[in-house]
Amino acid sequence: MRRREPWYLFCGDLGFAEQCLLHDFGTNPSAVGQASLLWLFSHLGNWSVLEQLLQKQPSLLEQGDARAALLHLRRNQGHPNPWLALLPAAEQKPFLEHWRHHLQQGLGIAVLMGGGLGDQLEGLALLSRGEWLQRLELIFPPEAERALAPLLLAAPGTRQPLLPPWRFGAPSAELPWLSLPALRAVLADAGHAPIPTPVFSQLRPPGIAEPMLLVCWRSKVDPSERFWAHLRSLPLAEIEGLYRWLLPWAAARGWQVADITAYRPEERHRLGQLSGSQQLHLLAPNLGSLADTAHQAARARLVITVDTALIHLAHGLEAPRWLLLHRHPDPRWRERLLQDGGSDREGLRVLQQTIQGRWAEPLQQLRAGLEQLGA
């Protein structure tokens, strides 16, 4: 089981959290423990202090958590190939030359699709096109099978030759393997930087989408991910306040609101007491798999969520989508999406906090955008 984060990271005072982390870092005798604290520290946004700590103790980079913190730092600094920057300088050129030659010879590669569900969906979107695809085999971790298998089997496109073969489990001894970030580094060096594509668009019904919002106001419920769920998720009071405005908005325009947030029973009861709740459909208990969620997203006219995995799923369906983003997310979101006023060319709009923990500004932007949408 993955570690549980210290309680003080749940406070709204980032200065206090930073002081606690620095204190614990200085008193922790274990390299593993210090690296774990650096990984947490990389999400508080104080990049200069993180770099100083890594420079003082470079031996910590032997630990995976410290390398993950360095990866966040390099991404934040705008490094053109941040994963490659984790390799020692003397190893970068031989690494790239070896794998570039391997691809040029038409040899096969197994790609380990690690990370969370959002990373895996993003990887599918990145690796669904390209002349080198037929040399790949995608290997997903066994724990992803329950979520992904129904979706992959439901999408006709996964049976077409444009998509690489996939399976769950460990890589076989027949093919050399790379992680997805490593493959991206090789492809970028060879001038084949992948572009995300809508891999599940076959699931989207033809014609105009239904007047429905599909929403998710909290990140996944997982004890090992409490810290990230806390950062990403709206408190119930914020959700109730938003629905007091949103449900009359939906009723006046003939829209429905399908909410897939995982609520506790008492929270579901409170939301059911709101005026206009007949427009609100709380779907979470009835969603059996990611394929069910995809079916709902494919019908919706707009997907609004705090959960980045749902954003990747909606992209795969070519569904318009808005992301409510907290102040210090994974830097990849800023790299890819926080351009042109928070919108990209692929149907995504990003509404980000300017102050950690305060959702008032992005929610105000959300209401303004929906007013324009329903005009």
Coordinates of C-alpha atoms in Angstrom, one line a residue:
M1 CA 0.0 0.0 0.0
R2 CA 1.3 3.5 -0.8
R3 CA 2.1 5.8 2.0
R4 CA -0.4 8.1 3.6
E5 CA 0.3 11.8 3.5
P6 CA 1.0 13.8 6.8
W7 CA -2.1 15.5 8.2
Y8 CA -0.7 19.1 7.9
L9 CA -0.8 19.0 4.1
F10 CA -4.6 19.2 4.4
C11 CA -4.5 22.7 5.9
G12 CA -5.2 25.8 3.8
D13 CA -2.0 27.5 5.0
L14 CA 0.7 26.7 2.5
G15 CA 3.4 28.6 4.4
F16 CA 2.7 26.4 7.5
A17 CA 2.7 23.2 5.4
E18 CA 6.1 24.3 3.9
Q19 CA 7.6 24.9 7.3
C20 CA 6.4 21.5 8.5
L21 CA 7.9 19.8 5.5
L22 CA 11.2 21.5 5.8
H23 CA 11.4 20.6 9.5
D24 CA 10.5 17.0 8.8
F25 CA 13.0 16.9 6.0
G26 CA 15.8 18.1 8.2
T27 CA 15.0 15.6 11.0
N28 CA 14.2 12.5 8.9
P29 CA 17.2 10.2 9.0
S30 CA 16.0 8.0 6.1
A31 CA 16.9 8.8 2.5
V32 CA 13.6 7.1 1.5
G33 CA 11.7 9.4 3.9
Q34 CA 13.4 12.5 2.7
A35 CA 12.7 11.6 -0.9
S36 CA 9.1 11.1 0.0
L37 CA 8.9 14.6 1.5
L38 CA 10.5 16.1 -1.6
W39 CA 7.8 14.5 -3.7
L40 CA 5.2 16.1 -1.6
F41 CA 7.1 19.4 -1.5
S42 CA 7.1 19.5 -5.3
H43 CA 3.3 20.1 -5.3
L44 CA 3.5 23.2 -3.1
G45 CA 4.9 25.5 -5.8
N46 CA 8.1 26.7 -4.1
W47 CA 10.4 25.5 -6.8
S48 CA 13.5 27.4 -5.8
V49 CA 13.6 25.8 -2.4
L50 CA 13.1 22.3 -3.9
E51 CA 16.0 22.9 -6.3
Q52 CA 18.3 23.9 -3.4
L53 CA 17.4 20.8 -1.4
L54 CA 18.1 18.6 -4.4
Q55 CA 21.5 20.3 -5.1
K56 CA 22.5 19.9 -1.4
Q57 CA 21.7 16.2 -1.4
P58 CA 22.1 14.8 -5.0
S59 CA 22.4 11.2 -3.6
L60 CA 18.6 11.4 -2.9
L61 CA 18.1 11.1 -6.7
E62 CA 18.7 7.4 -6.3
Q63 CA 15.2 7.3 -4.8
G64 CA 12.2 7.2 -7.1
D65 CA 10.2 9.9 -5.2
A66 CA 13.1 12.4 -5.5
R67 CA 13.4 11.8 -9.2
A68 CA 9.6 12.4 -9.5
A69 CA 10.1 15.7 -7.7
L70 CA 13.0 16.6 -10.0
L71 CA 10.7 15.8 -13.0
H72 CA 8.1 18.2 -11.7
L73 CA 10.8 20.8 -11.2
R74 CA 12.2 20.4 -14.8
R75 CA 8.7 20.6 -16.2
N76 CA 8.0 23.7 -14.3
Q77 CA 11.2 25.2 -15.6
G78 CA 10.0 24.6 -19.2
H79 CA 12.7 21.9 -20.0
P80 CA 11.9 20.8 -23.6
N81 CA 12.4 17.1 -22.7
P82 CA 12.0 16.9 -18.9
W83 CA 12.2 13.1 -18.6
L84 CA 15.5 13.0 -20.4
A85 CA 16.8 15.5 -18.0
L86 CA 16.6 12.9 -15.3
L87 CA 19.4 10.9 -16.9
P88 CA 23.0 11.8 -16.2
A89 CA 24.3 14.0 -19.1
A90 CA 26.8 11.3 -20.2
E91 CA 24.0 8.8 -20.6
Q92 CA 21.5 10.9 -22.5
K93 CA 23.0 10.8 -26.0
P94 CA 23.8 7.0 -26.0
F95 CA 20.3 6.3 -24.7
L96 CA 18.6 8.3 -27.5
E97 CA 20.9 6.8 -30.2
H98 CA 20.2 3.3 -29.1
W99 CA 16.5 3.5 -29.2
R100 CA 16.4 5.7 -32.3
H101 CA 18.4 3.0 -34.1
H102 CA 16.0 0.4 -32.7
L103 CA 13.0 2.2 -34.1
Q104 CA 14.6 2.8 -37.4
Q105 CA 15.3 -0.9 -37.8
G106 CA 11.6 -1.6 -37.4
L107 CA 12.0 -3.6 -34.2
G108 CA 9.3 -4.0 -31.6
I109 CA 9.0 -2.3 -28.2
A110 CA 6.8 -3.0 -25.3
V111 CA 5.5 0.2 -23.6
L112 CA 4.7 0.1 -19.9
M113 CA 1.6 2.2 -19.4
G114 CA 2.1 3.1 -15.7
G115 CA 0.8 5.9 -13.6
G116 CA -2.8 6.5 -12.7
L117 CA -5.9 6.1 -14.9
G118 CA -5.5 9.6 -16.3
D119 CA -1.9 8.9 -17.4
Q120 CA -3.0 5.6 -19.1
L121 CA -5.9 7.4 -21.0
E122 CA -3.5 10.1 -22.0
G123 CA -1.0 7.5 -23.2
L124 CA -3.7 5.9 -25.4
A125 CA -4.5 9.2 -26.9
L126 CA -0.8 9.9 -27.6
L127 CA 0.0 6.5 -29.1
S128 CA -3.0 6.0 -31.3
R129 CA -1.5 7.4 -34.4
G130 CA 1.9 7.2 -36.1
E131 CA 3.9 5.1 -38.6
W132 CA 5.9 3.5 -35.7
L133 CA 2.8 2.2 -33.9
Q134 CA 2.8 -1.3 -35.3
R135 CA 6.1 -1.9 -33.5
L136 CA 4.5 -1.2 -30.1
E137 CA 2.8 -3.4 -27.6
L138 CA 1.0 -1.5 -24.7
I139 CA 1.3 -3.2 -21.3
F140 CA -1.1 -1.9 -18.7
P141 CA -0.7 -2.8 -15.0
P142 CA -3.0 -5.6 -13.8
E143 CA -4.8 -3.3 -11.4
A144 CA -6.0 -1.1 -14.4
E145 CA -7.8 -4.0 -16.0
R146 CA -11.1 -3.5 -14.1
A147 CA -11.4 0.1 -15.2
L148 CA -9.9 0.0 -18.7
A149 CA -10.8 -3.4 -20.1
P150 CA -14.6 -2.7 -20.5
L151 CA -13.7 0.6 -22.2
L152 CA -11.1 -0.9 -24.6
L153 CA -13.4 -3.7 -25.5
A154 CA -16.3 -1.3 -26.1
A155 CA -14.4 0.9 -28.5
P156 CA -14.4 -0.5 -32.1
G157 CA -11.3 1.5 -32.9
T158 CA -9.2 -0.7 -30.6
R159 CA -9.7 -3.5 -33.1
Q160 CA -8.4 -1.5 -36.0
P161 CA -4.7 -1.7 -37.1
L162 CA -4.0 2.0 -36.5
L163 CA -3.9 1.2 -32.7
P164 CA -1.2 -0.9 -31.2
P165 CA -2.0 -4.2 -29.5
W166 CA -2.6 -4.0 -25.7
R167 CA -2.8 -6.3 -22.7
F168 CA -2.6 -6.3 -19.0
G169 CA 0.2 -7.9 -16.9
A170 CA 4.0 -7.9 -17.1
P171 CA 6.1 -7.4 -20.3
S172 CA 7.2 -10.6 -22.0
A173 CA 10.8 -11.5 -22.5
E174 CA 10.4 -11.3 -26.3
L175 CA 10.4 -7.5 -26.5
P176 CA 12.5 -4.8 -25.0
W177 CA 10.5 -2.4 -23.0
L178 CA 10.3 1.4 -22.2
S179 CA 8.1 3.4 -20.0
L180 CA 5.8 5.8 -21.8
P181 CA 7.8 8.9 -20.7
A182 CA 11.0 7.3 -22.0
L183 CA 9.4 6.5 -25.3
R184 CA 8.1 10.1 -25.5
A185 CA 11.7 11.3 -25.0
V186 CA 13.0 9.1 -27.8
L187 CA 10.2 10.1 -30.2
A188 CA 10.6 13.8 -29.5
D189 CA 14.3 13.5 -30.2
A190 CA 13.6 11.7 -33.5
G191 CA 11.1 14.4 -34.5
H192 CA 8.0 12.2 -33.9
A193 CA 6.4 14.0 -30.9
P194 CA 3.0 12.3 -30.4
I195 CA -0.1 14.5 -30.6
P196 CA -3.2 13.5 -28.5
T197 CA -6.0 12.0 -30.7
P198 CA -9.6 11.1 -29.9
V199 CA -9.2 7.4 -29.6
F200 CA -12.8 6.6 -28.5
S201 CA -14.7 8.9 -30.9
Q202 CA -16.5 5.8 -32.3
L203 CA -18.5 5.6 -29.0
R204 CA -19.9 9.1 -29.6
P205 CA -23.4 8.8 -31.1
P206 CA -24.1 10.8 -34.3
G207 CA -26.0 14.0 -34.3
I208 CA -26.4 16.7 -31.7
A209 CA -25.5 15.9 -28.1
E210 CA -28.3 15.9 -25.5
P211 CA -28.8 19.1 -23.5
M212 CA -27.0 17.6 -20.5
L213 CA -24.0 18.6 -18.4
L214 CA -21.9 15.7 -17.1
V215 CA -20.1 16.9 -13.9
C216 CA -17.7 15.6 -11.3
W217 CA -16.8 17.9 -8.4
R218 CA -14.4 15.6 -6.5
S219 CA -11.4 13.5 -7.4
K220 CA -11.4 9.8 -6.9
V221 CA -12.0 8.4 -3.5
D222 CA -8.8 6.4 -2.7
P223 CA -7.1 6.3 0.8
S224 CA -3.7 6.3 -0.9
E225 CA -4.5 9.5 -2.9
R226 CA -6.0 11.6 -0.1
F227 CA -3.7 14.5 -0.6
W228 CA -4.4 14.9 -4.3
A229 CA -8.1 14.3 -3.8
H230 CA -8.1 17.1 -1.2
L231 CA -6.3 19.5 -3.5
R232 CA -8.6 18.8 -6.5
S233 CA -12.0 18.5 -4.9
L234 CA -14.7 21.0 -4.0
P235 CA -16.0 21.0 -0.5
L236 CA -19.7 20.1 -0.1
A237 CA -20.6 23.7 0.8
E238 CA -19.1 24.9 -2.5
I239 CA -21.0 22.2 -4.4
E240 CA -24.3 23.2 -2.7
G241 CA -23.7 26.9 -3.4
L242 CA -23.0 26.1 -7.1
Y243 CA -26.1 24.0 -7.5
R244 CA -28.3 26.7 -6.0
W245 CA -27.4 28.7 -9.1
L246 CA -26.9 25.8 -11.6
L247 CA -30.1 23.9 -11.1
P248 CA -32.4 26.9 -11.9
W249 CA -30.1 27.7 -14.8
A250 CA -30.6 24.1 -16.1
A251 CA -34.4 24.2 -15.5
A252 CA -34.8 27.5 -17.4
R253 CA -33.1 26.0 -20.4
G254 CA -34.4 22.4 -20.4
W255 CA -31.0 21.0 -19.5
Q256 CA -30.3 18.0 -17.2
V257 CA -27.3 17.7 -14.9
A258 CA -25.7 14.2 -14.5
D259 CA -23.4 14.2 -11.5
I260 CA -20.9 11.2 -11.2
T261 CA -19.3 12.5 -8.0
A262 CA -19.0 9.8 -5.3
Y263 CA -21.0 11.3 -2.4
R264 CA -21.7 9.9 1.0
P265 CA -25.4 9.0 1.7
E266 CA -25.9 12.1 3.9
E267 CA -24.5 14.3 1.2
R268 CA -26.7 12.8 -1.4
H269 CA -29.7 13.5 0.9
R270 CA -28.7 17.2 1.3
L271 CA -28.3 17.7 -2.4
G272 CA -31.7 16.0 -3.0
Q273 CA -33.3 18.7 -0.8
L274 CA -32.1 21.6 -3.1
S275 CA -34.7 23.5 -5.1
G276 CA -34.7 22.3 -8.7
S277 CA -33.2 18.9 -7.7
Q278 CA -35.4 17.2 -10.3
Q279 CA -32.8 18.4 -12.9
L280 CA -30.1 16.7 -11.0
H281 CA -29.2 13.0 -11.5
L282 CA -26.7 11.5 -9.1
L283 CA -25.2 8.6 -11.1
A284 CA -22.2 7.4 -9.1
P285 CA -23.8 4.3 -7.5
N286 CA -25.1 3.1 -10.8
L287 CA -21.8 3.4 -12.8
G288 CA -20.3 0.0 -13.0
S289 CA -17.2 0.7 -15.1
L290 CA -15.3 3.4 -17.0
A291 CA -17.3 2.3 -20.1
D292 CA -20.5 3.4 -18.4
T293 CA -18.9 6.8 -17.6
A294 CA -17.8 7.0 -21.3
H295 CA -21.4 6.4 -22.4
Q296 CA -22.6 9.3 -20.3
A297 CA -19.8 11.6 -21.5
A298 CA -20.5 10.7 -25.1
R299 CA -24.1 11.8 -24.7
A300 CA -23.3 15.1 -22.9
R301 CA -23.1 18.5 -24.5
L302 CA -20.4 19.5 -22.0
V303 CA -18.3 17.7 -19.4
I304 CA -17.2 19.8 -16.4
T305 CA -14.8 18.1 -13.9
V306 CA -12.1 18.5 -11.4
D307 CA -10.8 15.0 -12.2
T308 CA -8.2 14.9 -14.9
A309 CA -8.8 11.3 -15.8
L310 CA -12.3 12.3 -16.9
I311 CA -10.8 15.1 -19.0
H312 CA -8.7 12.6 -20.9
L313 CA -11.7 10.3 -21.3
A314 CA -13.8 13.2 -22.7
H315 CA -10.9 14.1 -25.1
G316 CA -10.9 10.6 -26.4
L317 CA -14.6 11.0 -27.1
E318 CA -14.2 14.4 -28.7
A319 CA -16.5 15.8 -26.1
P320 CA -16.3 19.5 -25.1
R321 CA -14.9 19.7 -21.6
W322 CA -14.0 22.2 -18.9
L323 CA -11.4 21.5 -16.2
L324 CA -11.5 23.1 -12.8
L325 CA -7.8 23.1 -11.9
H326 CA -6.2 23.7 -8.5
R327 CA -3.3 26.1 -8.0
H328 CA -0.3 23.8 -8.2
P329 CA -1.2 20.8 -10.4
D330 CA 1.2 18.6 -12.3
P331 CA 3.1 21.0 -14.6
R332 CA 2.0 19.0 -17.6
W333 CA -1.3 20.8 -17.5
R334 CA 0.3 24.2 -17.8
E335 CA 2.6 22.9 -20.6
R336 CA -0.2 21.6 -22.7
L337 CA -3.3 23.6 -21.8
L338 CA -2.8 26.9 -20.0
Q339 CA -2.3 28.8 -23.2
D340 CA -4.5 31.2 -25.2
G341 CA -6.4 32.3 -22.1
G342 CA -7.0 28.9 -20.6
S343 CA -8.3 27.2 -23.8
D344 CA -6.8 24.8 -26.3
R345 CA -7.7 23.8 -29.8
E346 CA -9.2 20.5 -28.8
G347 CA -12.4 21.5 -27.0
L348 CA -10.9 22.1 -23.5
R349 CA -11.3 25.1 -21.3
V350 CA -9.2 25.4 -18.1
L351 CA -10.5 27.4 -15.1
Q352 CA -7.7 27.5 -12.5
Q353 CA -7.4 28.7 -9.0
T354 CA -5.2 31.8 -8.5
I355 CA -5.0 31.1 -4.7
Q356 CA -4.5 27.6 -3.4
G357 CA -7.7 26.2 -1.9
R358 CA -10.0 29.0 -3.1
W359 CA -12.5 28.0 -5.7
A360 CA -14.5 31.3 -5.9
E361 CA -12.7 32.7 -9.0
P362 CA -12.9 29.5 -11.2
L363 CA -16.5 29.0 -10.1
Q364 CA -17.4 32.6 -11.1
Q365 CA -15.8 31.9 -14.5
L366 CA -17.8 28.7 -14.7
R367 CA -21.1 30.5 -14.1
A368 CA -20.1 33.2 -16.6
G369 CA -19.2 30.6 -19.2
L370 CA -22.5 28.7 -18.7
E371 CA -24.5 31.9 -19.1
Q372 CA -22.9 32.4 -22.5
L373 CA -23.4 28.8 -23.4
G374 CA -27.1 28.8 -22.6
A375 CA -27.8 32.2 -24.1

